[in-house]
CSV table of C-alpha atoms and ligand atoms in Angstrom, one decimal:
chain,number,residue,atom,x,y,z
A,20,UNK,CA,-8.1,49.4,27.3
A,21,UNK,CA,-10.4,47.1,29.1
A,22,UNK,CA,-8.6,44.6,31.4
A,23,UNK,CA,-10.3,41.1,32.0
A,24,UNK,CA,-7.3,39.7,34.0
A,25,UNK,CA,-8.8,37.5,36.8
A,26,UNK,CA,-8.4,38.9,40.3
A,27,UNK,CA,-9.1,37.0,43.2
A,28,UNK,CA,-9.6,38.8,46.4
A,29,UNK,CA,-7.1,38.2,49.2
A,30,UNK,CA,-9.3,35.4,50.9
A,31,UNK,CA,-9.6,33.3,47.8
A,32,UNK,CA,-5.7,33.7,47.5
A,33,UNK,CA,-5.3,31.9,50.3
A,34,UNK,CA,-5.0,28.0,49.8
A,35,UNK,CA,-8.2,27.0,51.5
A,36,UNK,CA,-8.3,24.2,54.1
A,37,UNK,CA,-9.9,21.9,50.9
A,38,UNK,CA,-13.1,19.3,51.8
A,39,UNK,CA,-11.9,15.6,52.3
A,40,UNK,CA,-14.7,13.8,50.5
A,41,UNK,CA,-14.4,14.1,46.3
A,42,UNK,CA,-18.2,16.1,45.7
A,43,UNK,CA,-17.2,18.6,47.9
A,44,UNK,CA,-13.3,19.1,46.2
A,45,UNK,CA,-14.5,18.7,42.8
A,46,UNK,CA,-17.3,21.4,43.9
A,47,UNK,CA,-14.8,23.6,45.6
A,48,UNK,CA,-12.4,23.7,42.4
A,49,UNK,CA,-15.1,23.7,39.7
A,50,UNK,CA,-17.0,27.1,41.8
A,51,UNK,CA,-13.1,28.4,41.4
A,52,UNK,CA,-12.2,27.8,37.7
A,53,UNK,CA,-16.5,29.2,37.0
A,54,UNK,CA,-15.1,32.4,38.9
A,55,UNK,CA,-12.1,32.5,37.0
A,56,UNK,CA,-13.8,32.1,33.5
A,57,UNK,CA,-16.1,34.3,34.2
A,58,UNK,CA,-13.9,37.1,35.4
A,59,UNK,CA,-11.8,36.2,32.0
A,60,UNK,CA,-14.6,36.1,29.0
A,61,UNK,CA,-15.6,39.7,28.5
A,62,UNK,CA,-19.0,41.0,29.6
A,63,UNK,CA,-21.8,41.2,27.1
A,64,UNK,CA,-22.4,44.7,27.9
A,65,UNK,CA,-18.8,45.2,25.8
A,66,UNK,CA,-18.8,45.8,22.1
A,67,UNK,CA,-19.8,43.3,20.6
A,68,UNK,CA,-22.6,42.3,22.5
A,69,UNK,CA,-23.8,39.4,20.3
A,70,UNK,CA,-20.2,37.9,20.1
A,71,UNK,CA,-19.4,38.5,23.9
A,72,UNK,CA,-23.3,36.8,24.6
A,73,UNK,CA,-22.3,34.0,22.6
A,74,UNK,CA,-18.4,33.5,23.9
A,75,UNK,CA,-20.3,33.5,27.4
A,76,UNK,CA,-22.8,31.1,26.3
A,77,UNK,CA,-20.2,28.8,24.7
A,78,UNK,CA,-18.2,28.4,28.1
A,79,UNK,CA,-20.4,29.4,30.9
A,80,UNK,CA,-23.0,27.0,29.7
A,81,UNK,CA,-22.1,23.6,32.0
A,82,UNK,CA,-19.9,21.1,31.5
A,83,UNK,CA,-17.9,19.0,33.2
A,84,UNK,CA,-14.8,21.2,33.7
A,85,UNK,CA,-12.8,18.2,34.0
A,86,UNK,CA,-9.5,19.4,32.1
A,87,UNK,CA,-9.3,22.8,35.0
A,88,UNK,CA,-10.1,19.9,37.8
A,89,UNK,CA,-7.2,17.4,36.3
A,90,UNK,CA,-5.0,21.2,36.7
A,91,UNK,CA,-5.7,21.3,40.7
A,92,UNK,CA,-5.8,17.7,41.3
A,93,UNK,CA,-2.0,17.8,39.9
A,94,UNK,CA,-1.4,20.9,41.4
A,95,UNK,CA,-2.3,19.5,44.6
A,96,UNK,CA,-0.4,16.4,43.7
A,97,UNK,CA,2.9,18.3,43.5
A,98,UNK,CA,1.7,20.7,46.3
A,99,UNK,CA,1.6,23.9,43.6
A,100,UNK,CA,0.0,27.1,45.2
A,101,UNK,CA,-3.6,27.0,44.0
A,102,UNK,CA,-3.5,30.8,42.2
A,103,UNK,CA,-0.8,29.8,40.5
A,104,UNK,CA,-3.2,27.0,38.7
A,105,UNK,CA,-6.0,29.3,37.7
A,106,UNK,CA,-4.6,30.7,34.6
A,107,UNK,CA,-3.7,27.1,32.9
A,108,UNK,CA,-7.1,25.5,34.4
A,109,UNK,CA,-9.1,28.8,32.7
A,110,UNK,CA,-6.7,29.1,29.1
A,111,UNK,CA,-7.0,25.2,29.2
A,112,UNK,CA,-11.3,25.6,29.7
A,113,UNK,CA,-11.4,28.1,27.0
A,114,UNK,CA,-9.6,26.0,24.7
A,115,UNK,CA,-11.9,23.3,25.2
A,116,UNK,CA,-15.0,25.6,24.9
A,117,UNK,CA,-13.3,27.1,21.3
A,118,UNK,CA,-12.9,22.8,20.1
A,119,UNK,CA,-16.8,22.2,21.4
A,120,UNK,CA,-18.2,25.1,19.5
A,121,UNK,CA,-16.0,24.0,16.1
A,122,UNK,CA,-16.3,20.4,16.6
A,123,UNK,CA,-20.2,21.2,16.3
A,124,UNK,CA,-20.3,23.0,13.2
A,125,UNK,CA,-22.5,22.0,10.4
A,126,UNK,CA,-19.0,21.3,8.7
A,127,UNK,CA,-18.0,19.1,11.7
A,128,UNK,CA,-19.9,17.1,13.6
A,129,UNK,CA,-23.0,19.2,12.7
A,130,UNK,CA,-25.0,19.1,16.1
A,131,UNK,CA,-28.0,20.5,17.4
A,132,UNK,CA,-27.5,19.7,21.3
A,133,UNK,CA,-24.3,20.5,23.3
A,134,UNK,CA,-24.6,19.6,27.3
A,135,UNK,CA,-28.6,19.3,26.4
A,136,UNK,CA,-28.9,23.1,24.9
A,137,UNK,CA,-28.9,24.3,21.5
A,138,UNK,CA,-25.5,24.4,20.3
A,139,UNK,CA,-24.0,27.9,19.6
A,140,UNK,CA,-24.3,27.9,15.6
A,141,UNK,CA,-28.1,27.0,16.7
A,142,UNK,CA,-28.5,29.4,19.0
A,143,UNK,CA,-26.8,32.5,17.6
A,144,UNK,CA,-26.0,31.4,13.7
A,145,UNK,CA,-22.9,30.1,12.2
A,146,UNK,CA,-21.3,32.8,11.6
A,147,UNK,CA,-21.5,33.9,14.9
A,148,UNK,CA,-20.1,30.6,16.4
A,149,UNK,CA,-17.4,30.7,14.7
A,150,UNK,CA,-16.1,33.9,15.6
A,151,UNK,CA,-16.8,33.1,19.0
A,152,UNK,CA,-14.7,30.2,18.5
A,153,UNK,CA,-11.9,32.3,17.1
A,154,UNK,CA,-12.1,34.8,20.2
A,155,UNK,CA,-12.0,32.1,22.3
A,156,UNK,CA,-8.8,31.0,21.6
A,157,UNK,CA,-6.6,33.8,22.2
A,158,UNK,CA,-8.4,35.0,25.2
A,159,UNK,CA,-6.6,31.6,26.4
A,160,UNK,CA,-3.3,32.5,25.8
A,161,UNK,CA,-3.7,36.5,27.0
A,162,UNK,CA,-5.8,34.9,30.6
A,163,UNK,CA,-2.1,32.5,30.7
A,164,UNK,CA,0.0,36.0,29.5
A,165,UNK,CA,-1.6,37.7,33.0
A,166,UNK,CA,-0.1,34.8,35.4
A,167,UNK,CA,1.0,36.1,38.1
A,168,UNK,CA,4.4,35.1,40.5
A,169,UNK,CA,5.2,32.5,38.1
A,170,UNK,CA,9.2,33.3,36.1
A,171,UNK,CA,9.0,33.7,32.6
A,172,UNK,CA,10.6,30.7,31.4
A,173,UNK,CA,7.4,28.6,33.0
A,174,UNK,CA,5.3,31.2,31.7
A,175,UNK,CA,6.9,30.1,27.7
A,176,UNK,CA,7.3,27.1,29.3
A,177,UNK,CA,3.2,26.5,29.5
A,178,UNK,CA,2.0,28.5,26.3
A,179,UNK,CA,4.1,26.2,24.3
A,180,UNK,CA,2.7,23.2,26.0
A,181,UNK,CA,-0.9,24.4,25.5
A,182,UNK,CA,-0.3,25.6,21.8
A,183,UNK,CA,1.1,22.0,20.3
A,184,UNK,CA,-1.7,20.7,22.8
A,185,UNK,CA,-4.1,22.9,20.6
A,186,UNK,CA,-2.2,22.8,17.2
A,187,UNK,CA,-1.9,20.4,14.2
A,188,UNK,CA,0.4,18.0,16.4
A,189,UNK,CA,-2.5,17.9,19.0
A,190,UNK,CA,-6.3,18.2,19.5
A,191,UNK,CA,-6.8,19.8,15.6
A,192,UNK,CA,-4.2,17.4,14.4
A,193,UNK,CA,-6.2,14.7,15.8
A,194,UNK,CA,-9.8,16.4,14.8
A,195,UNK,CA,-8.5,16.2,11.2
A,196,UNK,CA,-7.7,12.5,11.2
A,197,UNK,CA,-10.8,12.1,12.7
A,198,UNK,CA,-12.4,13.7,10.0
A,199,UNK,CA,-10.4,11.2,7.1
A,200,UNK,CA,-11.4,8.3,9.2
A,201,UNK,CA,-15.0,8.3,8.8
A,202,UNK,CA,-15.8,4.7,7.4
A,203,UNK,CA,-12.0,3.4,7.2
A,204,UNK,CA,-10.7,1.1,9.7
A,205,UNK,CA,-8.3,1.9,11.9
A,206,UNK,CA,-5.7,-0.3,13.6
A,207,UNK,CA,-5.7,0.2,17.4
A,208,UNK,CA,-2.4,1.9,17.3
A,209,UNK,CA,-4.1,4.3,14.8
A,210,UNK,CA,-6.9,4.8,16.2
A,211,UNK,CA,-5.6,5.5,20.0
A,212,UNK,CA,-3.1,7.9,18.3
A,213,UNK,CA,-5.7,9.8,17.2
A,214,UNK,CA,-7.4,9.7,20.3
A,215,UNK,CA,-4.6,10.8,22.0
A,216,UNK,CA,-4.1,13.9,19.8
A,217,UNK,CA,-7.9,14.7,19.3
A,218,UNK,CA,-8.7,14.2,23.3
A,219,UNK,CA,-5.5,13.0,25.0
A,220,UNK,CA,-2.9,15.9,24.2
A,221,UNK,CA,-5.4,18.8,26.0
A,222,UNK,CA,-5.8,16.6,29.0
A,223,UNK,CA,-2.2,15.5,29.1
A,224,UNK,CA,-1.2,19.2,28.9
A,225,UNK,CA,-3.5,19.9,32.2
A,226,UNK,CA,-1.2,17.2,33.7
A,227,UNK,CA,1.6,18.8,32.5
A,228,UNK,CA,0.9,22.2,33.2
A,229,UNK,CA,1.1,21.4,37.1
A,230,UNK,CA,4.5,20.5,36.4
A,231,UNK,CA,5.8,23.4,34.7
A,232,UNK,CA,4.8,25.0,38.1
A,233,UNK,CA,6.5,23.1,40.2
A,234,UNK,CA,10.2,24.5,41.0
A,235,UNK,CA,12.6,21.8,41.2
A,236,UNK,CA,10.2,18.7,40.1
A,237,UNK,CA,12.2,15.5,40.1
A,238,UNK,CA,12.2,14.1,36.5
A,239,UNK,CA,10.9,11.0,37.5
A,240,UNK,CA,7.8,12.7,39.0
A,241,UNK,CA,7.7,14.2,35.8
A,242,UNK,CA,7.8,11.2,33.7
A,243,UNK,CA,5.2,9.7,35.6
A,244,UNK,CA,2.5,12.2,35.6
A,245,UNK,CA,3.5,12.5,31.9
A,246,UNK,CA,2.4,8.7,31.1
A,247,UNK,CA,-0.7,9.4,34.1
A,248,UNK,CA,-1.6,12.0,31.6
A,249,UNK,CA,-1.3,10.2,28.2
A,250,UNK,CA,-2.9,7.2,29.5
A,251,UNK,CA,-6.0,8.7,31.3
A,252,UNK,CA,-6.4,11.0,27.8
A,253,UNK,CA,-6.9,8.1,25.5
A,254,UNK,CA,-9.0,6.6,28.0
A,255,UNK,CA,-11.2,9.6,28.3
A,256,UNK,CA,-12.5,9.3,24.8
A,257,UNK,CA,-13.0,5.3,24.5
A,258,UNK,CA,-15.3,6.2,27.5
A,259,UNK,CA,-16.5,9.4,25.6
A,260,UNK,CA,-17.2,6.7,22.6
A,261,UNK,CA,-18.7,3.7,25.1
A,262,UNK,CA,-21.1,6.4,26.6
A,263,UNK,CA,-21.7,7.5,22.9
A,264,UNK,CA,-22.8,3.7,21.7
A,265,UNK,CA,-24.5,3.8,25.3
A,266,UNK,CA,-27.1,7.2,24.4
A,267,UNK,CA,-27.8,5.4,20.8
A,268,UNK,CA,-29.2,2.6,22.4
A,269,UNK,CA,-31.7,4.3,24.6
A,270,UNK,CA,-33.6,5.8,21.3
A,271,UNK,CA,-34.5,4.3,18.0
A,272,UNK,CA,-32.2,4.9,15.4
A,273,UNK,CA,-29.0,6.6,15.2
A,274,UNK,CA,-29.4,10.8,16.0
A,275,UNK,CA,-28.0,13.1,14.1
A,276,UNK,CA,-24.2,13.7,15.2
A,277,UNK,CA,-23.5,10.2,17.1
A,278,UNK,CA,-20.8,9.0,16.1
A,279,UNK,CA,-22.6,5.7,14.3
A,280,UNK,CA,-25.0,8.3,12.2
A,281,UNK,CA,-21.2,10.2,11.0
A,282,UNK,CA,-19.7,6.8,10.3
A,283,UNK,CA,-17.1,7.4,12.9
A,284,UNK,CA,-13.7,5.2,13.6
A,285,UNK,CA,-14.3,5.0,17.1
A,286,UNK,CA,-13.4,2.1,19.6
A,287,UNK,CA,-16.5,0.4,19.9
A,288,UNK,CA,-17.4,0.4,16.3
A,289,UNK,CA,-13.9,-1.3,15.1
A,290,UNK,CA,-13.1,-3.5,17.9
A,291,UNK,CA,-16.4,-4.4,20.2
A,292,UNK,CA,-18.2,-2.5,23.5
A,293,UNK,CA,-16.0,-5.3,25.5
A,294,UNK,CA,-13.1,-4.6,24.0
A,295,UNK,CA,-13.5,-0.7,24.9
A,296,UNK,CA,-14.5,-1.6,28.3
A,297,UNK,CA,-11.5,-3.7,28.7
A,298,UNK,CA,-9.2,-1.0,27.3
A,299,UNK,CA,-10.4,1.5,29.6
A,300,UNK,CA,-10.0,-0.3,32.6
A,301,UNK,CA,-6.3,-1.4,31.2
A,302,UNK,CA,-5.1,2.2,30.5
A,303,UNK,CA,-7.1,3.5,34.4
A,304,UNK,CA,-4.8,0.7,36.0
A,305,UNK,CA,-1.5,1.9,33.8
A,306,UNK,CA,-2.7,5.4,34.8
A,307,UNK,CA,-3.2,4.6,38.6
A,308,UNK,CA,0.1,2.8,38.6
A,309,UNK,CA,2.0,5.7,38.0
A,310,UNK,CA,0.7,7.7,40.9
A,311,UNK,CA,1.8,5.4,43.6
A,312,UNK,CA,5.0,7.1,44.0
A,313,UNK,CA,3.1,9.9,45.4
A,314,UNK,CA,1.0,8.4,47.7
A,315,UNK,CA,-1.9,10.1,49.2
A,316,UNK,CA,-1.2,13.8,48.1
A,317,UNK,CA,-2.2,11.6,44.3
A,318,UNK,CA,-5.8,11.1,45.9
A,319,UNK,CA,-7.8,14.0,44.0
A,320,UNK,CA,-6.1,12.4,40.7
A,321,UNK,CA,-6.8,9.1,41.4
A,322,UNK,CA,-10.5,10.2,42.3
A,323,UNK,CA,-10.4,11.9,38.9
A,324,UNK,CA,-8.9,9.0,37.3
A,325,UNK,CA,-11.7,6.6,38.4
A,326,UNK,CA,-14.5,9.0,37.3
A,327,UNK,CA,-13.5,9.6,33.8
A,328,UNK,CA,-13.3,5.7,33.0
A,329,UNK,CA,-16.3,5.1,35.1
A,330,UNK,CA,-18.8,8.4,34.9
A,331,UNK,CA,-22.0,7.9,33.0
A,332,UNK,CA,-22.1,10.9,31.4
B,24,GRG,C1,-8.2,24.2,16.4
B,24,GRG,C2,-9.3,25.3,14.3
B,24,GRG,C3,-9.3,24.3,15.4
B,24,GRG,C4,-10.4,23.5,15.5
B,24,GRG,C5,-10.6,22.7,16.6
B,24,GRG,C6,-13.0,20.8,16.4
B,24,GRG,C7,-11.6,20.6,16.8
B,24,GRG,C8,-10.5,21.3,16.2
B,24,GRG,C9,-11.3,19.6,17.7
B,24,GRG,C10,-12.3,18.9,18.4
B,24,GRG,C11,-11.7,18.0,19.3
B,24,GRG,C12,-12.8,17.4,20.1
B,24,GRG,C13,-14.1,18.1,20.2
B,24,GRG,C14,-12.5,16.3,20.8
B,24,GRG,C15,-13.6,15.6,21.6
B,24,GRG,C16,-13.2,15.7,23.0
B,24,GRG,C17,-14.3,15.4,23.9
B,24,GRG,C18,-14.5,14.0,24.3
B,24,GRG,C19,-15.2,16.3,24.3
B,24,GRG,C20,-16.1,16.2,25.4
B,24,GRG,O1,-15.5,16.6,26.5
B,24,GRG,P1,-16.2,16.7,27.9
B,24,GRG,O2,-16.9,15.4,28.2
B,24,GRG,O3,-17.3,17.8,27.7
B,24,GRG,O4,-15.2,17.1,29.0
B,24,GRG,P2,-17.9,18.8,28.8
B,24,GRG,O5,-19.2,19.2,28.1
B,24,GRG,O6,-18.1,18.2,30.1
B,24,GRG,O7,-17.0,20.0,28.8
């Protein structure tokens, strides 16, 4: 039986002396979580090659890794060993990787492009894509299974965060009301509901995955990184929409797959590009708000915090 655990060597055990400046912390983790994924996804040389090539392809293929970053930053929040964050940061990335590959599909989204390559039902065929999908997704939950120093009751205590985060009450939940949306209007409690399913609940589980680590949290800590989390989530995809309005108005006409071309409900199409930008900047401030109380160990998160509303891409 083949074992793709992730193993760190003794050095990378150790919680490194991290870089001050944000570049250099976001490069430090998102080197850590590539190591980790690829240590996890099975080799191509394995059996079978074509649908090991294409899981690898799927997840080692770019990307922002923002969910695994949002897992250290709130590791490093509560002062969590940074092992112990590996695990959720990877089953969390692979997660994401699994919604990308789905959310493209011809019966989706149907897109050519993914981070500026050919998207995996493109590059390998449909079929393919969406049995890499399918592998993807319990390879999350055996790389969480393989934790290590962590009791059992965190160990339920974070599957079951990251299944409803992945479920019908979270990110497919929300990928399905996004679907029965297209060309209805939305109130803006309806629509940011389904943002926060569709987008919000994965990143709110990174959040909330830090906590489950942390022995003895305070529930007022953990209510406030809870609402950090829900906020910055739902903000995270009115930026994802602003940036999408953004692309369409650098070409002519509206490409295949943006969200104006697939009729979308999306923030900037029911209630205005200022409106969006306003919204954004009003959930970052309710965000930021609730990591005051932990004053500067919160700096990676509010870093993260302030490039998700205000990243260009
Ligand atoms: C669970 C059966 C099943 C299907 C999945 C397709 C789907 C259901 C859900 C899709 C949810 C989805 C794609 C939401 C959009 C989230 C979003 C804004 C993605 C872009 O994330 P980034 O910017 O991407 O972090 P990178 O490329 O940086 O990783």
């Amino acid at each position: 039986m083949p074992d793709f655990g992730v193993r760190y060597t003794a050095r990378q055990r150790v919680k490194a002396a991290l870089p001050e400046n944000f570049k250099a912390r976001i490069s430090t983790y998102t080197d850590r979580v590539n190591l980790g994924l690829d240590r996890t996804l099975p080799p191509t040389t394995t059996r079978p090659h074509r649908l090991h090539d294409a899981m690898r392809y799927s997840v080692l293929n770019g990307g922002k890794r923002v969910r695994p970053l949002l897992v250290y930053a709130a590791g490093e929040c509560l002062n969590v060993d940074t092992p112990l964050l590996d695990a959720p940061a990877i089953a969390i990335e692979l997660i994401h990787a699994f919604s990308l590959v789905h959310d493209d599909l011809p019966a989706m989204d149907n897109d050519d492009l993914r981070r500026g390559k050919p998207t995996v039902h493109k590059q390998y065929d449909e079929a393919t894509a969406i049995l890499a999908a399918d592998a993807l997704q319990p390879l999350a939950f055996a790389a969480l299974s393989r934790i290590e120093n962590v009791p059992a009751d965190a160990v339920i205590g974070l599957v079951q965060l990251i299944a409803d985060a992945c479920g019908s009450i979270g990110m497919t939940g929300g990928q399905s009301i996004d679907l029965s949306a297209e060309g209805q209007s939305l109130s803006k409690q309806e629509l940011e509901h389904m943002y926060a399913l569709k987008t919000g609940a994965l990143i709110h589980a990174a959040i909330v995955s830090a906590c489950l680590l942390k022995v003895g949290l305070p529930p007022a800590d953990a209510e406030a990184l809870d609402r950090f989390g829900r906020d910055i989530g739902i903000a995270f995809q009115i930026k994802d929409d602003i940036l999408d309005v953004e692309g369409d108005t650098e070409v002519i006409g509206k490409p295949a797959g943006s969200d104006e071309a697939l009729n979308k409900a999306t923030y900037p199409a029911l209630f205005g590009i200022d409106e969006s930008r306003a919204r954004c900047d009003e959930l970052l401030a309710g965000a930021l708000g609730n990591l005051e109380r932990f004053g500067s160990s919160a700096k990676p998160l509010v870093w993260l915090a302030r490039y998700i509303v205000e990243r260009g891409q």
